[in-house]
């Protein structure tokens, strides 16, 4: 059981890091929209793209969409961050909620931004690897504990 505890604590720490990064990304993205600097928000997300190519006047609707994306980053980060403390104690529901919330968010990121070549390896792709490792570690611990 000690190995299971170590695995759960490792997964929890990974989710804490992942959650904090996404909370910060959400705040920074919303800040750009609220200060009417949509270009900065988009450049912050698509960090492998030349920022000069993203400098333009965006329609208000585009700002609203980017703002919604920032809000989603924020709440997804917050949910996984909170789940981490329950995962630390082995809560099955938290393991699955973090996996669904963070995992699906990163799946979309991987499919549309990573595979599209719009982001740098650090921090984006690294965070996808962190969430994948957190999911695998917590699932392994959960199923190992059930035996």
GROMACS .gro file of C-alpha atoms in nm:
model
  147
    1UNK     CA    1   0.000   0.000   0.000
    2UNK     CA    2   0.297   0.231   0.051
    3UNK     CA    3   0.370   0.223  -0.324
    4UNK     CA    4   0.009   0.321  -0.396
    5UNK     CA    5   0.040   0.616  -0.158
    6UNK     CA    6   0.359   0.733  -0.330
    7UNK     CA    7   0.194   0.700  -0.672
    8UNK     CA    8  -0.111   0.900  -0.559
    9UNK     CA    9   0.106   1.171  -0.407
   10UNK     CA   10   0.311   1.189  -0.727
   11UNK     CA   11  -0.006   1.223  -0.935
   12UNK     CA   12  -0.138   1.488  -0.697
   13UNK     CA   13   0.181   1.694  -0.728
   14UNK     CA   14   0.164   1.667  -1.109
   15UNK     CA   15  -0.199   1.790  -1.103
   16UNK     CA   16  -0.107   2.077  -0.868
   17UNK     CA   17   0.161   2.194  -1.111
   18UNK     CA   18  -0.068   2.144  -1.412
   19UNK     CA   19  -0.356   2.321  -1.240
   20UNK     CA   20  -0.149   2.622  -1.134
   21UNK     CA   21  -0.004   2.664  -1.484
   22UNK     CA   22  -0.354   2.657  -1.634
   23UNK     CA   23  -0.499   2.894  -1.375
   24UNK     CA   24  -0.220   3.139  -1.460
   25UNK     CA   25  -0.269   3.088  -1.835
   26UNK     CA   26  -0.640   3.154  -1.794
   27UNK     CA   27  -0.581   3.473  -1.599
   28UNK     CA   28  -0.323   3.597  -1.851
   29UNK     CA   29  -0.553   3.516  -2.144
   30UNK     CA   30  -0.851   3.692  -1.987
   31UNK     CA   31  -0.630   3.989  -1.891
   32UNK     CA   32  -0.534   4.038  -2.255
   33UNK     CA   33  -0.898   4.038  -2.357
   34UNK     CA   34  -1.007   4.268  -2.074
   35UNK     CA   35  -0.733   4.518  -2.161
   36UNK     CA   36  -0.832   4.493  -2.528
   37UNK     CA   37  -0.498   4.334  -2.622
   38UNK     CA   38  -0.637   4.026  -2.794
   39UNK     CA   39  -0.316   3.990  -2.995
   40UNK     CA   40  -0.122   3.936  -2.672
   41UNK     CA   41  -0.366   3.668  -2.561
   42UNK     CA   42  -0.342   3.486  -2.893
   43UNK     CA   43   0.038   3.520  -2.897
   44UNK     CA   44   0.047   3.377  -2.545
   45UNK     CA   45  -0.143   3.070  -2.659
   46UNK     CA   46   0.016   3.017  -3.002
   47UNK     CA   47   0.369   3.087  -2.878
   48UNK     CA   48   0.546   2.922  -3.175
   49UNK     CA   49   0.387   3.169  -3.417
   50UNK     CA   50   0.564   3.495  -3.498
   51UNK     CA   51   0.389   3.750  -3.272
   52UNK     CA   52   0.410   4.013  -3.545
   53UNK     CA   53   0.187   3.800  -3.768
   54UNK     CA   54  -0.079   3.803  -3.496
   55UNK     CA   55  -0.081   4.182  -3.445
   56UNK     CA   56  -0.409   4.312  -3.585
   57UNK     CA   57  -0.746   4.448  -3.494
   58UNK     CA   58  -0.964   4.154  -3.395
   59UNK     CA   59  -1.343   4.174  -3.402
   60UNK     CA   60  -1.517   4.189  -3.066
   61UNK     CA   61  -1.655   3.839  -3.121
   62UNK     CA   62  -1.300   3.701  -3.154
   63UNK     CA   63  -1.212   3.870  -2.826
   64UNK     CA   64  -1.514   3.711  -2.663
   65UNK     CA   65  -1.410   3.366  -2.789
   66UNK     CA   66  -1.056   3.413  -2.660
   67UNK     CA   67  -1.198   3.540  -2.330
   68UNK     CA   68  -1.412   3.228  -2.301
   69UNK     CA   69  -1.103   3.017  -2.372
   70UNK     CA   70  -0.920   3.198  -2.091
   71UNK     CA   71  -1.210   3.138  -1.855
   72UNK     CA   72  -1.210   2.768  -1.950
   73UNK     CA   73  -0.835   2.744  -1.887
   74UNK     CA   74  -0.892   2.903  -1.547
   75UNK     CA   75  -1.174   2.679  -1.427
   76UNK     CA   76  -1.018   2.361  -1.569
   77UNK     CA   77  -0.695   2.448  -1.386
   78UNK     CA   78  -0.889   2.521  -1.067
   79UNK     CA   79  -1.084   2.193  -1.081
   80UNK     CA   80  -0.771   1.983  -1.132
   81UNK     CA   81  -0.587   2.181  -0.863
   82UNK     CA   82  -0.863   2.110  -0.611
   83UNK     CA   83  -0.886   1.746  -0.720
   84UNK     CA   84  -0.514   1.706  -0.649
   85UNK     CA   85  -0.569   1.738  -0.275
   86UNK     CA   86  -0.830   1.464  -0.283
   87UNK     CA   87  -0.614   1.246  -0.509
   88UNK     CA   88  -0.340   1.277  -0.246
   89UNK     CA   89  -0.577   1.092  -0.010
   90UNK     CA   90  -0.680   0.837  -0.274
   91UNK     CA   91  -1.027   0.966  -0.361
   92UNK     CA   92  -1.149   0.772  -0.664
   93UNK     CA   93  -1.392   1.041  -0.779
   94UNK     CA   94  -1.118   1.305  -0.779
   95UNK     CA   95  -0.889   1.077  -0.981
   96UNK     CA   96  -1.152   1.042  -1.251
   97UNK     CA   97  -1.270   1.406  -1.241
   98UNK     CA   98  -0.913   1.536  -1.287
   99UNK     CA   99  -0.850   1.284  -1.565
  100UNK     CA  100  -1.166   1.381  -1.752
  101UNK     CA  101  -1.128   1.755  -1.700
  102UNK     CA  102  -0.754   1.797  -1.752
  103UNK     CA  103  -0.717   1.506  -1.991
  104UNK     CA  104  -0.984   1.619  -2.234
  105UNK     CA  105  -0.861   1.979  -2.221
  106UNK     CA  106  -0.513   1.862  -2.313
  107UNK     CA  107  -0.644   1.629  -2.581
  108UNK     CA  108  -0.795   1.930  -2.759
  109UNK     CA  109  -0.473   2.124  -2.709
  110UNK     CA  110  -0.269   1.837  -2.853
  111UNK     CA  111  -0.496   1.785  -3.154
  112UNK     CA  112  -0.533   2.149  -3.257
  113UNK     CA  113  -0.227   2.333  -3.130
  114UNK     CA  114   0.052   2.076  -3.090
  115UNK     CA  115  -0.019   1.886  -3.409
  116UNK     CA  116  -0.081   2.213  -3.588
  117UNK     CA  117   0.269   2.330  -3.497
  118UNK     CA  118   0.147   2.649  -3.327
  119UNK     CA  119   0.309   2.596  -2.987
  120UNK     CA  120   0.654   2.547  -2.842
  121UNK     CA  121   0.749   2.234  -2.651
  122UNK     CA  122   0.785   2.433  -2.330
  123UNK     CA  123   0.547   2.491  -2.155
  124UNK     CA  124   0.254   2.360  -2.360
  125UNK     CA  125   0.363   2.017  -2.474
  126UNK     CA  126   0.536   1.959  -2.140
  127UNK     CA  127   0.203   2.026  -1.965
  128UNK     CA  128   0.034   1.771  -2.192
  129UNK     CA  129   0.297   1.520  -2.084
  130UNK     CA  130   0.245   1.618  -1.719
  131UNK     CA  131  -0.131   1.559  -1.738
  132UNK     CA  132  -0.080   1.229  -1.922
  133UNK     CA  133   0.165   1.113  -1.657
  134UNK     CA  134  -0.072   1.225  -1.379
  135UNK     CA  135  -0.358   1.029  -1.537
  136UNK     CA  136  -0.152   0.714  -1.589
  137UNK     CA  137   0.001   0.730  -1.241
  138UNK     CA  138  -0.327   0.786  -1.061
  139UNK     CA  139  -0.512   0.522  -1.264
  140UNK     CA  140  -0.235   0.270  -1.201
  141UNK     CA  141  -0.244   0.347  -0.828
  142UNK     CA  142  -0.623   0.324  -0.818
  143UNK     CA  143  -0.636  -0.012  -0.992
  144UNK     CA  144  -0.341  -0.144  -0.795
  145UNK     CA  145  -0.517  -0.050  -0.470
  146UNK     CA  146  -0.834  -0.232  -0.579
  147UNK     CA  147  -0.647  -0.565  -0.602
   0.00000   0.00000   0.00000
